PDB file of C-alpha atoms in Angstrom:
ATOM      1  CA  UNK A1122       0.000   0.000   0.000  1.00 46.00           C
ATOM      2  CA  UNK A1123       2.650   2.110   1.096  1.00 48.00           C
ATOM      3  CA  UNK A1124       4.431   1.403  -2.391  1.00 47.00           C
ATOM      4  CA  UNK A1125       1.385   2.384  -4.286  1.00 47.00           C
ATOM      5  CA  UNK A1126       0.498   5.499  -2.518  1.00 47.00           C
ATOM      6  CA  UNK A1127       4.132   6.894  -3.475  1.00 48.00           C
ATOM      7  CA  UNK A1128       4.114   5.539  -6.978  1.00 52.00           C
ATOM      8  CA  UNK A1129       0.512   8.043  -7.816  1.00 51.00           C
ATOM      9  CA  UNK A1130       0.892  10.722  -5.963  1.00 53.00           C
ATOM     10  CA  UNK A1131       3.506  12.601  -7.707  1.00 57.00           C
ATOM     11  CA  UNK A1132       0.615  12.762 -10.921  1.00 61.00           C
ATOM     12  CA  UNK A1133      -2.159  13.518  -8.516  1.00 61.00           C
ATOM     13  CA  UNK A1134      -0.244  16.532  -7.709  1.00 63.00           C
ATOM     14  CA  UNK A1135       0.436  17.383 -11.434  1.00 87.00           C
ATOM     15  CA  UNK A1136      -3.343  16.791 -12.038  1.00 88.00           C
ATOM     16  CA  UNK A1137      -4.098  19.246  -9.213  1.00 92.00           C
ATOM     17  CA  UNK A1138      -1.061  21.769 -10.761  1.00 93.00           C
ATOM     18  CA  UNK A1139      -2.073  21.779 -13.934  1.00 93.00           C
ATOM     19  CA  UNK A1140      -6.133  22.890 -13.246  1.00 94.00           C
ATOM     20  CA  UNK A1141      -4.760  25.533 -10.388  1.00 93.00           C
ATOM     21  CA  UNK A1142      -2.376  26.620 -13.326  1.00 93.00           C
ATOM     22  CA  UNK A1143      -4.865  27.274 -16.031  1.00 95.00           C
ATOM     23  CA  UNK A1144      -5.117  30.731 -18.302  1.00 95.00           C
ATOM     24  CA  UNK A1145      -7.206  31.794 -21.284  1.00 96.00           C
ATOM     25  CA  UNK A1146      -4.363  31.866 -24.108  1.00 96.00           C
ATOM     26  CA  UNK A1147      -5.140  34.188 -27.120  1.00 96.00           C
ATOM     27  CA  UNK A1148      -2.131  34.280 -28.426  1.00 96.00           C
ATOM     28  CA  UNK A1149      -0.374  31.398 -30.196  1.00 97.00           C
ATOM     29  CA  UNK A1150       3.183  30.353 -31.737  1.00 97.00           C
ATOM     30  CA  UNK A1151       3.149  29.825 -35.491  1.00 95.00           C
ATOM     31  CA  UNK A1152       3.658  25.718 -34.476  1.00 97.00           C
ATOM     32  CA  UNK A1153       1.566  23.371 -35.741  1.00 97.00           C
ATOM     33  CA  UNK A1154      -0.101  20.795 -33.413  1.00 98.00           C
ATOM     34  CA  UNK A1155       1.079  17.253 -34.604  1.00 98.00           C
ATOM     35  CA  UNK A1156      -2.009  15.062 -35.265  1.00 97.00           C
ATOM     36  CA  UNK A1157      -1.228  12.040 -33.063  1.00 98.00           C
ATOM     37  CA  UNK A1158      -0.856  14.984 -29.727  1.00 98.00           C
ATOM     38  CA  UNK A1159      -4.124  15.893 -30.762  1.00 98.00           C
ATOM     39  CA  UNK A1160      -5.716  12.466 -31.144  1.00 98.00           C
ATOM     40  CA  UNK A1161      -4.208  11.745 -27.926  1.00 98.00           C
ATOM     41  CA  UNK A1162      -5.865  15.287 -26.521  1.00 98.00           C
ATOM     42  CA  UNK A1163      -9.114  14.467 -28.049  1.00 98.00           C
ATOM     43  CA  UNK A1164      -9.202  10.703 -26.714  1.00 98.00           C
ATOM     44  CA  UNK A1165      -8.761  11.804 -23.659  1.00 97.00           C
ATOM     45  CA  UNK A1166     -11.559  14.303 -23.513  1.00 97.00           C
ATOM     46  CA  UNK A1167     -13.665  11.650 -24.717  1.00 98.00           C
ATOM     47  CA  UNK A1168     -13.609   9.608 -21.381  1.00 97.00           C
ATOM     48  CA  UNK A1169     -15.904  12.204 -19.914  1.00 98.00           C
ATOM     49  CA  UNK A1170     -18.876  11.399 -18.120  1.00 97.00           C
ATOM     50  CA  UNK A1171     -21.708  11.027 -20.397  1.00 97.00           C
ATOM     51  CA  UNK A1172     -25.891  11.058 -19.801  1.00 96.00           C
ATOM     52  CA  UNK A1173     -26.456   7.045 -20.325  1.00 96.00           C
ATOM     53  CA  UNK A1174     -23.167   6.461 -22.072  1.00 97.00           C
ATOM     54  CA  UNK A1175     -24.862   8.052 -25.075  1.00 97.00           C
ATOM     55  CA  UNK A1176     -21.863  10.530 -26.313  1.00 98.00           C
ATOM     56  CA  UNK A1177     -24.981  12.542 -27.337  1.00 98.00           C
ATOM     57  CA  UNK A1178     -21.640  15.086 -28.796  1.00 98.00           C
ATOM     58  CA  UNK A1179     -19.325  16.359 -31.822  1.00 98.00           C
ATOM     59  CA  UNK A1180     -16.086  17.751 -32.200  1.00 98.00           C
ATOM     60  CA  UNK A1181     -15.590  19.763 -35.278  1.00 98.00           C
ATOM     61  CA  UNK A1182     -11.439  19.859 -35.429  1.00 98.00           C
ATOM     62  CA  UNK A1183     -10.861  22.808 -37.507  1.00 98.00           C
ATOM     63  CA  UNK A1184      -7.350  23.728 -39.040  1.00 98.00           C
ATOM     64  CA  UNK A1185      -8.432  24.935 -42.683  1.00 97.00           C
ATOM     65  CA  UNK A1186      -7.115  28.219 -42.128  1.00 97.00           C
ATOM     66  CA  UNK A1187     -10.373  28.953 -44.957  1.00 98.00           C
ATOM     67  CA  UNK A1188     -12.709  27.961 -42.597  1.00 98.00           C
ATOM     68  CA  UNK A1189     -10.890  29.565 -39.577  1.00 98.00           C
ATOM     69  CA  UNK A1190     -11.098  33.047 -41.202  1.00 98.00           C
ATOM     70  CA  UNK A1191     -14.883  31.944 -42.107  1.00 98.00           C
ATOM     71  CA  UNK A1192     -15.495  31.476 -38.566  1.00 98.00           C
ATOM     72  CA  UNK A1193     -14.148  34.746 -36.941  1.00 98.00           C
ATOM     73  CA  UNK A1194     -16.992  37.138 -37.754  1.00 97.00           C
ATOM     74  CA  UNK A1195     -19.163  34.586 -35.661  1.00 97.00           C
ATOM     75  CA  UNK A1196     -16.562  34.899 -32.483  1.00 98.00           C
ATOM     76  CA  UNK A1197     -16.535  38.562 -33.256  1.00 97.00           C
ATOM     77  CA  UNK A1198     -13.373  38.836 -35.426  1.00 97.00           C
ATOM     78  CA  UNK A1199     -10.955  38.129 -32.313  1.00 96.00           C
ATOM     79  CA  UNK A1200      -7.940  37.326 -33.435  1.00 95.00           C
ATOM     80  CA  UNK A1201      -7.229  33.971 -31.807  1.00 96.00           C
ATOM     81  CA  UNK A1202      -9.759  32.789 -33.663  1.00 97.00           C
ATOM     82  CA  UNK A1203      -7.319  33.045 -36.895  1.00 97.00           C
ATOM     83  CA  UNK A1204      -3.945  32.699 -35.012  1.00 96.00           C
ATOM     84  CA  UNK A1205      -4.575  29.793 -33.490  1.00 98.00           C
ATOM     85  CA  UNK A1206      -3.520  26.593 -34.961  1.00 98.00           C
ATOM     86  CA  UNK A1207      -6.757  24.267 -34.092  1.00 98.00           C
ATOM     87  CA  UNK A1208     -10.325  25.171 -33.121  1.00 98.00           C
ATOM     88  CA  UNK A1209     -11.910  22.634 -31.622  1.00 98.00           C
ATOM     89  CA  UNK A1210     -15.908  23.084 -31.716  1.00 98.00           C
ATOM     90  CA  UNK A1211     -17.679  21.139 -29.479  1.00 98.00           C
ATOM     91  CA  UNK A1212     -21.544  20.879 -30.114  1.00 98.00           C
ATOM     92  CA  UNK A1213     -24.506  18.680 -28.639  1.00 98.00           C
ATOM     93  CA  UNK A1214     -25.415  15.927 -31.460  1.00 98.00           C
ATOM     94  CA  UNK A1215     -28.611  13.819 -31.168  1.00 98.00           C
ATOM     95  CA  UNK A1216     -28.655  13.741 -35.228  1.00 98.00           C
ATOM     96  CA  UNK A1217     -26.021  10.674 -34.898  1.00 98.00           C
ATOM     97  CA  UNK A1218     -27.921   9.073 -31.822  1.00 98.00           C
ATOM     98  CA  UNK A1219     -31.370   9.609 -33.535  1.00 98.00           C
ATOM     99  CA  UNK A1220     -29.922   7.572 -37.415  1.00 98.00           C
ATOM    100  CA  UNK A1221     -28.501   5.093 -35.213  1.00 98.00           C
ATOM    101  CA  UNK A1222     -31.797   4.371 -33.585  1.00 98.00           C
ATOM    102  CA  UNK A1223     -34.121   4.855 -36.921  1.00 97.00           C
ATOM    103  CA  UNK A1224     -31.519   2.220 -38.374  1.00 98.00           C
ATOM    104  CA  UNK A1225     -32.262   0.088 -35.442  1.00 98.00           C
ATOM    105  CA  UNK A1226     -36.236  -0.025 -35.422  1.00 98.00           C
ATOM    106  CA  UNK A1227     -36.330   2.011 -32.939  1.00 98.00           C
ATOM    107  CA  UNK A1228     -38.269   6.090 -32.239  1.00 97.00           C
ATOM    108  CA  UNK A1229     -36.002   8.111 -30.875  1.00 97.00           C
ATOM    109  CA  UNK A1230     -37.818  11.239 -28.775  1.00 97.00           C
ATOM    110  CA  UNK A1231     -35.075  13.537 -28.238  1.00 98.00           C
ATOM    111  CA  UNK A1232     -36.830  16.613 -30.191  1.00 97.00           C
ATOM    112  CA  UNK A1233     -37.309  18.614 -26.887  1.00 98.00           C
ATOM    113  CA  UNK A1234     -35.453  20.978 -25.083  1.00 97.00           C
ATOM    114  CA  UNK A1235     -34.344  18.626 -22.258  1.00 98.00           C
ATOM    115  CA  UNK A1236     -32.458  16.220 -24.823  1.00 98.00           C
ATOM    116  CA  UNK A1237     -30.708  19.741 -25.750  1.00 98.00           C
ATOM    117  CA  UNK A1238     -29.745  19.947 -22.155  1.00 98.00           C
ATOM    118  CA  UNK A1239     -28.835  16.802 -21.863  1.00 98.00           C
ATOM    119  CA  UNK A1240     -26.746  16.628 -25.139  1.00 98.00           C
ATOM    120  CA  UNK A1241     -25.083  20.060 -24.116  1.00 98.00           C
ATOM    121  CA  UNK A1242     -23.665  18.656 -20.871  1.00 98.00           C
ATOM    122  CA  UNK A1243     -22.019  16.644 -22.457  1.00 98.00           C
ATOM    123  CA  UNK A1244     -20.497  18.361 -24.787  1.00 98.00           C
ATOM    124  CA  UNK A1245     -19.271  20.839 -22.103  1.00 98.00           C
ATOM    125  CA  UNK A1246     -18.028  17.868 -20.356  1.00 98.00           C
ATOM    126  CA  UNK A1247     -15.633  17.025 -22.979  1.00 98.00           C
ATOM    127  CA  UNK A1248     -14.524  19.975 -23.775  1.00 98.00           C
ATOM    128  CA  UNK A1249     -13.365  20.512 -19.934  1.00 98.00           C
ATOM    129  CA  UNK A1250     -11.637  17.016 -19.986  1.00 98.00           C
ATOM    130  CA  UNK A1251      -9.692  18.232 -23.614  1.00 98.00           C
ATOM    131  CA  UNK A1252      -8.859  21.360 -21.881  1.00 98.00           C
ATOM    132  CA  UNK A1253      -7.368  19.826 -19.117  1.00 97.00           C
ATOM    133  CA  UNK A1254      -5.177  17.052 -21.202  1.00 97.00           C
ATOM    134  CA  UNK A1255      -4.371  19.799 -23.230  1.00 97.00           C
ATOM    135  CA  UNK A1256      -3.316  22.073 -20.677  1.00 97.00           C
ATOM    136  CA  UNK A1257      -1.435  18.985 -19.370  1.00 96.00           C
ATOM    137  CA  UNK A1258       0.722  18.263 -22.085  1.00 96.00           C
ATOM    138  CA  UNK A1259       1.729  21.804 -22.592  1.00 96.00           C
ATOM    139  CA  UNK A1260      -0.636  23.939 -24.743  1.00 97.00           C
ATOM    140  CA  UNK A1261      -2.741  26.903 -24.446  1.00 97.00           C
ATOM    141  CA  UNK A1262      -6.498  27.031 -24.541  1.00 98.00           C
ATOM    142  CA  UNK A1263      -8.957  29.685 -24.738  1.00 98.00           C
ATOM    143  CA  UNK A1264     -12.750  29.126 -24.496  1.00 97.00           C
ATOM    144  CA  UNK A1265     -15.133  31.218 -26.519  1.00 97.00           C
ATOM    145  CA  UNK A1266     -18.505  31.993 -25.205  1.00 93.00           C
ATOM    146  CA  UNK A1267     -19.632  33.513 -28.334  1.00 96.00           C
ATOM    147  CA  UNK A1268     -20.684  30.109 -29.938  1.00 98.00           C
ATOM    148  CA  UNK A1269     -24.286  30.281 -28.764  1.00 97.00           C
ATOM    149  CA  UNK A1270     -24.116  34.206 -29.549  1.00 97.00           C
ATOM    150  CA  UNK A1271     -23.948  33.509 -32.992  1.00 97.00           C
ATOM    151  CA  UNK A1272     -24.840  29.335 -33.310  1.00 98.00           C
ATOM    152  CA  UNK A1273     -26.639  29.975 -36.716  1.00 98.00           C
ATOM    153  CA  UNK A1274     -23.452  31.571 -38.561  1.00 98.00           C
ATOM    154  CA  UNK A1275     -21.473  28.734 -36.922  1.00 98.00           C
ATOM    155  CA  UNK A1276     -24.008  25.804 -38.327  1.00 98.00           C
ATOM    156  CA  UNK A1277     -23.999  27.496 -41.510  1.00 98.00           C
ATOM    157  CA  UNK A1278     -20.517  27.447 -42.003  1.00 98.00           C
ATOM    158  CA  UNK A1279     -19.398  24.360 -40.288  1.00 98.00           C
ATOM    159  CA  UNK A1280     -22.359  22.394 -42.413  1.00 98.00           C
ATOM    160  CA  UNK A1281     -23.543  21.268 -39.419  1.00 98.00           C
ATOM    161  CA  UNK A1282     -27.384  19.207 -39.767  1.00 98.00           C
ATOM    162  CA  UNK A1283     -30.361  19.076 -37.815  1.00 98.00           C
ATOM    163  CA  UNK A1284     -29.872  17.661 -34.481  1.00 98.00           C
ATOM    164  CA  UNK A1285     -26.758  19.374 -34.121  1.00 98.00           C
ATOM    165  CA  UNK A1286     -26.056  22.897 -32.482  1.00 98.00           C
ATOM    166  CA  UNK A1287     -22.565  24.441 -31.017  1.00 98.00           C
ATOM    167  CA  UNK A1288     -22.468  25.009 -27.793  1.00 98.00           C
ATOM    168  CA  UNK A1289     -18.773  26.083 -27.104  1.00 98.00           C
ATOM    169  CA  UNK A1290     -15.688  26.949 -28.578  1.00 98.00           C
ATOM    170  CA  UNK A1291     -12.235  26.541 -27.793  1.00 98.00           C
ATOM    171  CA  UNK A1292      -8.600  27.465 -29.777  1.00 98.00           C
ATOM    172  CA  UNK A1293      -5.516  25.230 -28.844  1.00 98.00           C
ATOM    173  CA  UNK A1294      -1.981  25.723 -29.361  1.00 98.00           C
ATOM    174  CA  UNK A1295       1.160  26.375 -27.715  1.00 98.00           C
ATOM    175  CA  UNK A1296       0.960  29.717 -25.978  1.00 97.00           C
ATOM    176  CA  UNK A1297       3.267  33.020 -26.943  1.00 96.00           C
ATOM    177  CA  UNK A1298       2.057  34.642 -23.772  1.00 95.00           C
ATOM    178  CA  UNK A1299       1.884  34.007 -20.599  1.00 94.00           C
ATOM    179  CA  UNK A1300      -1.061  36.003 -18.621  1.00 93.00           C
ATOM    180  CA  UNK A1301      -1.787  36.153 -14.732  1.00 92.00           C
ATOM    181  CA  UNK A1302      -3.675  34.296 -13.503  1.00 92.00           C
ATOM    182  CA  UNK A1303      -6.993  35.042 -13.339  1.00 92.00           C
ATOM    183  CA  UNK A1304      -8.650  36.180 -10.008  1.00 93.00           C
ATOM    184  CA  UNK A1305     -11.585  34.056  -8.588  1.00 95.00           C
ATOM    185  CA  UNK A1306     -13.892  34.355  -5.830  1.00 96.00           C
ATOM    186  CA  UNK A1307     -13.043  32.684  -2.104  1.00 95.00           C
ATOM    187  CA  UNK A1308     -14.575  29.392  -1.996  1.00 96.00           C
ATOM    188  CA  UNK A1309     -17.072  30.737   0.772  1.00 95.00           C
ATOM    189  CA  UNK A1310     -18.628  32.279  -2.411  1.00 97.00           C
ATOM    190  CA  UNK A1311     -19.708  29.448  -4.211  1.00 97.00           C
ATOM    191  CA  UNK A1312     -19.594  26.821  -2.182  1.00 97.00           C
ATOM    192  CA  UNK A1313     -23.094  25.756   0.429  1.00 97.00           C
ATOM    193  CA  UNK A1314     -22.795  22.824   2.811  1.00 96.00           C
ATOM    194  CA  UNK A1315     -25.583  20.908   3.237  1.00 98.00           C
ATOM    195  CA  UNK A1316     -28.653  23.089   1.453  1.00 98.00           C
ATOM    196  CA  UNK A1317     -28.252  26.380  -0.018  1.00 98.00           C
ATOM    197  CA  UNK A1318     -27.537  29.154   2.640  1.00 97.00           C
ATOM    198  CA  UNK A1319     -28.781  33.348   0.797  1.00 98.00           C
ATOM    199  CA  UNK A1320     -26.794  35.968   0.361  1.00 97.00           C
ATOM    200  CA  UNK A1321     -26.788  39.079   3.092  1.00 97.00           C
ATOM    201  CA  UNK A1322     -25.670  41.971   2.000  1.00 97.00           C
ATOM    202  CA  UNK A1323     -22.802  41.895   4.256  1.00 97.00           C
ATOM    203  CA  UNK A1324     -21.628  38.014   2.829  1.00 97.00           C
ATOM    204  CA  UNK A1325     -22.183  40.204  -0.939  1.00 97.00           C
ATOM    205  CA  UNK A1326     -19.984  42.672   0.227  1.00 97.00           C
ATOM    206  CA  UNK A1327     -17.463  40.890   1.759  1.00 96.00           C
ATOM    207  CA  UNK A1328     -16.881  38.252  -1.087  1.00 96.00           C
ATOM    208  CA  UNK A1329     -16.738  40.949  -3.582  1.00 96.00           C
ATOM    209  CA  UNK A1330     -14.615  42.860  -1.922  1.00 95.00           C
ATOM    210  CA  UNK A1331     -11.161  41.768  -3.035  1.00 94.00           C
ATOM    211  CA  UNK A1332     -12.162  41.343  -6.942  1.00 94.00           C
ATOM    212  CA  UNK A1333     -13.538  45.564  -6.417  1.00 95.00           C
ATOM    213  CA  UNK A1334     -10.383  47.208  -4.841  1.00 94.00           C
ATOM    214  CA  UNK A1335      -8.399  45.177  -7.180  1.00 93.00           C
ATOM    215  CA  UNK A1336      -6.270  48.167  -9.687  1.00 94.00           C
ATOM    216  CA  UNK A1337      -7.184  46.123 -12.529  1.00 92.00           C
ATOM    217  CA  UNK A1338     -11.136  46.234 -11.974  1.00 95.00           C
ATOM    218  CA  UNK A1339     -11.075  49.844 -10.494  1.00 95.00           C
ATOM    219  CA  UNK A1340      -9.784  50.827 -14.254  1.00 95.00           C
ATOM    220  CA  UNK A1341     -12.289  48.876 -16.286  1.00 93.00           C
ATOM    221  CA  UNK A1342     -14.624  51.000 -14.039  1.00 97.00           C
ATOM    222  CA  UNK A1343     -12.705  54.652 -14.415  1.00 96.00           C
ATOM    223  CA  UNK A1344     -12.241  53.351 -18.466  1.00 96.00           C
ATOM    224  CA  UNK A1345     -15.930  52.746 -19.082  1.00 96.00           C
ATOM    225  CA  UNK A1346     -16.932  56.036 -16.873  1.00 97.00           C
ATOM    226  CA  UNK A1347     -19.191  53.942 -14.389  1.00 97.00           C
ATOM    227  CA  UNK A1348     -19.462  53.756 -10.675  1.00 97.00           C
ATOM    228  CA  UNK A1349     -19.173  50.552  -9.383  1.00 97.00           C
ATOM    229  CA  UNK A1350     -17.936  47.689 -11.062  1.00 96.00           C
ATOM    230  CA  UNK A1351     -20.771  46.082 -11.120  1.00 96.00           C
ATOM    231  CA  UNK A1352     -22.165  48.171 -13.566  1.00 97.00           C
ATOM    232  CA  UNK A1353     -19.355  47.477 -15.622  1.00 96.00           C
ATOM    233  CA  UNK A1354     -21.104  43.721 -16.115  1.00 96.00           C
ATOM    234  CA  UNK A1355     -24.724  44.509 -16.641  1.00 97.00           C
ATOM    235  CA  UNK A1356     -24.314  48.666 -18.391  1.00 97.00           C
ATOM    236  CA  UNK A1357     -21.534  47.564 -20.726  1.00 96.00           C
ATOM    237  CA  UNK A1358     -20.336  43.768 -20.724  1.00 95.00           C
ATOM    238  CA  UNK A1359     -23.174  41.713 -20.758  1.00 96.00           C
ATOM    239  CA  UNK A1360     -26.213  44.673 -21.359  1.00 96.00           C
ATOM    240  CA  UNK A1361     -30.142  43.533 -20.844  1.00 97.00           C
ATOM    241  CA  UNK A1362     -30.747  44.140 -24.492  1.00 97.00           C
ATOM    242  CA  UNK A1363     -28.053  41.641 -25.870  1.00 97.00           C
ATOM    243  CA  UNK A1364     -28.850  39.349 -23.918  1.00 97.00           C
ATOM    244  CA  UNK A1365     -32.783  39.459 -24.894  1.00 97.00           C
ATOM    245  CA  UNK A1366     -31.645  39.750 -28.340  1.00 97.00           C
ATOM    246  CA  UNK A1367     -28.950  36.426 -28.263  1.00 97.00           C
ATOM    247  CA  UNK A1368     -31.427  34.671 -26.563  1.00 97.00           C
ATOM    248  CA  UNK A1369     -34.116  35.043 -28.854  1.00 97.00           C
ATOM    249  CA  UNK A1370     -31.691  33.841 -31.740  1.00 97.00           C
ATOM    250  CA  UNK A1371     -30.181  30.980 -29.837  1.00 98.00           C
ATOM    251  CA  UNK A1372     -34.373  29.556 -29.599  1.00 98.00           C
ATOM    252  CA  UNK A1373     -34.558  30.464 -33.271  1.00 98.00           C
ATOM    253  CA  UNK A1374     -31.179  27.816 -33.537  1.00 98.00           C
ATOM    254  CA  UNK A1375     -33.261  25.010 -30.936  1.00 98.00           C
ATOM    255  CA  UNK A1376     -36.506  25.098 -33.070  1.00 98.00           C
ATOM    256  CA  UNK A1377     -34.786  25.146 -36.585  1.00 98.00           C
ATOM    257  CA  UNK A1378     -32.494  22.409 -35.622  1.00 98.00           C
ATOM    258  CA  UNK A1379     -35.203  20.152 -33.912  1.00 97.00           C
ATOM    259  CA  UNK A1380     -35.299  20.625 -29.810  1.00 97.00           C
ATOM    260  CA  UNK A1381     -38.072  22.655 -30.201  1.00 93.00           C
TER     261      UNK A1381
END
């Protein structure tokens, strides 16, 4: 026992280094990412936990740098998009599940928004599990949260059928930067033991308090001419309006592509 417990923990600790380590990497080295890495990468992120060992999931591996530059108005022209050597598009798929069943006398009923749920789990899933191996064998990651912002440019140019809508992307390559790490709240913040325990004001104010005195935060705030940082988030960032308007699109996507 004794034997064993030495032999795994040095990788438990460079499990537990490697997710404590991680930072959004938008910019990449001209190095391309050698296929059998990347199998290994992908493999990996297919181990995931999955609803009913279904795999209800797609990658779409993109290095066509056609395609790439195809793809950028939908991420909002950043330039990772382009720079990076793979994007890696991971969307919830019932259309294979569903053939597969047709083919075997069977009705599948997965044309409802919980399958959607279900299938975008899992897709999230294994796209945490690639980012990790990823991340563990040396490259740079970057999620982008503007797949469901634009999902119907996205289907359109990745060809992608009914049954089958993006739910995240993510570039990968070996980093030319190295950023800070990013801040995150105490653990007290998101964490309840037992049932869920509300919010004071005091808790709020106390748990925010670090990320809102910190010199980086308190310029977004001067920069954008607001008050509190807060405002920041919900005048500027992430406005009412957008998010009325992306919403309505992304249940335009659902009903078009059959969860609706």
């Amino acid at each position: 026992m004794a034997l064993f417990s030495t032999l795994t923990k040095p990788k438990t600790m460079e499990t537990l280094q490697t997710l404590n380590s991680h930072r959004s990497i938008r910019k990449y080295k001209n190095l391309k990412v050698e296929q059998n890495l990347l199998n290994t990468i992908l493999e990996a992120g297919c181990r995931a936990s999955t609803t009913g060992n279904m795999q209800v999931y797609s990658i779409v591996v993109t290095t066509n740098e056609g395609i790439k530059e195809k793809l950028a108005p939908a991420h909002f022209n950043q330039p990772g998009v382009v720079q990076a050597p793979v994007i890696l598009t991971f969307c919830a798929d019932f259309n294979r599940f569903n053939k597969w069943c047709k083919l075997s006398k069977a009705e599948p009923g997965y044309d409802n928004f919980l399958s959607f749920m279900t299938a975008a789990i899992d897709a999230l899933l294994v796209a945490q599990n690639v980012c990790v191996a990823a991340e563990d064998k040396g490259l740079g990651i970057c999620y982008y949260g503007t797949t469901t912002y634009n999902a119907q440019k996205i289907i359109d140019t990745l060809n992608l059928p009914k049954g089958v809508v993006p739910i995240t992307t993510v570039t990968l390559g070996y980093a030319d930067e190295q950023p800070d790490l990013t801040d995150r709240l105490p653990l007290e913040a998101v964490v309840h033991q037992d049932t869920y325990k509300d919010y004071s004001p005091d808790d709020i104010d106390r748990i925010y308090k670090e990320k809102e005195s910190s010199p980086l935060y308190q310029q977004f705030v001067k920069e954008n001419n607001k008050e509190t940082l807060a405002q920041v988030f919900t005048d500027v960032r992430y406005k009412k309006a957008d998010n009325e308007h992306f919403s309505n699109e992304l249940m335009k996507v659902l009903k078009n592509q059959g969860f609706l």
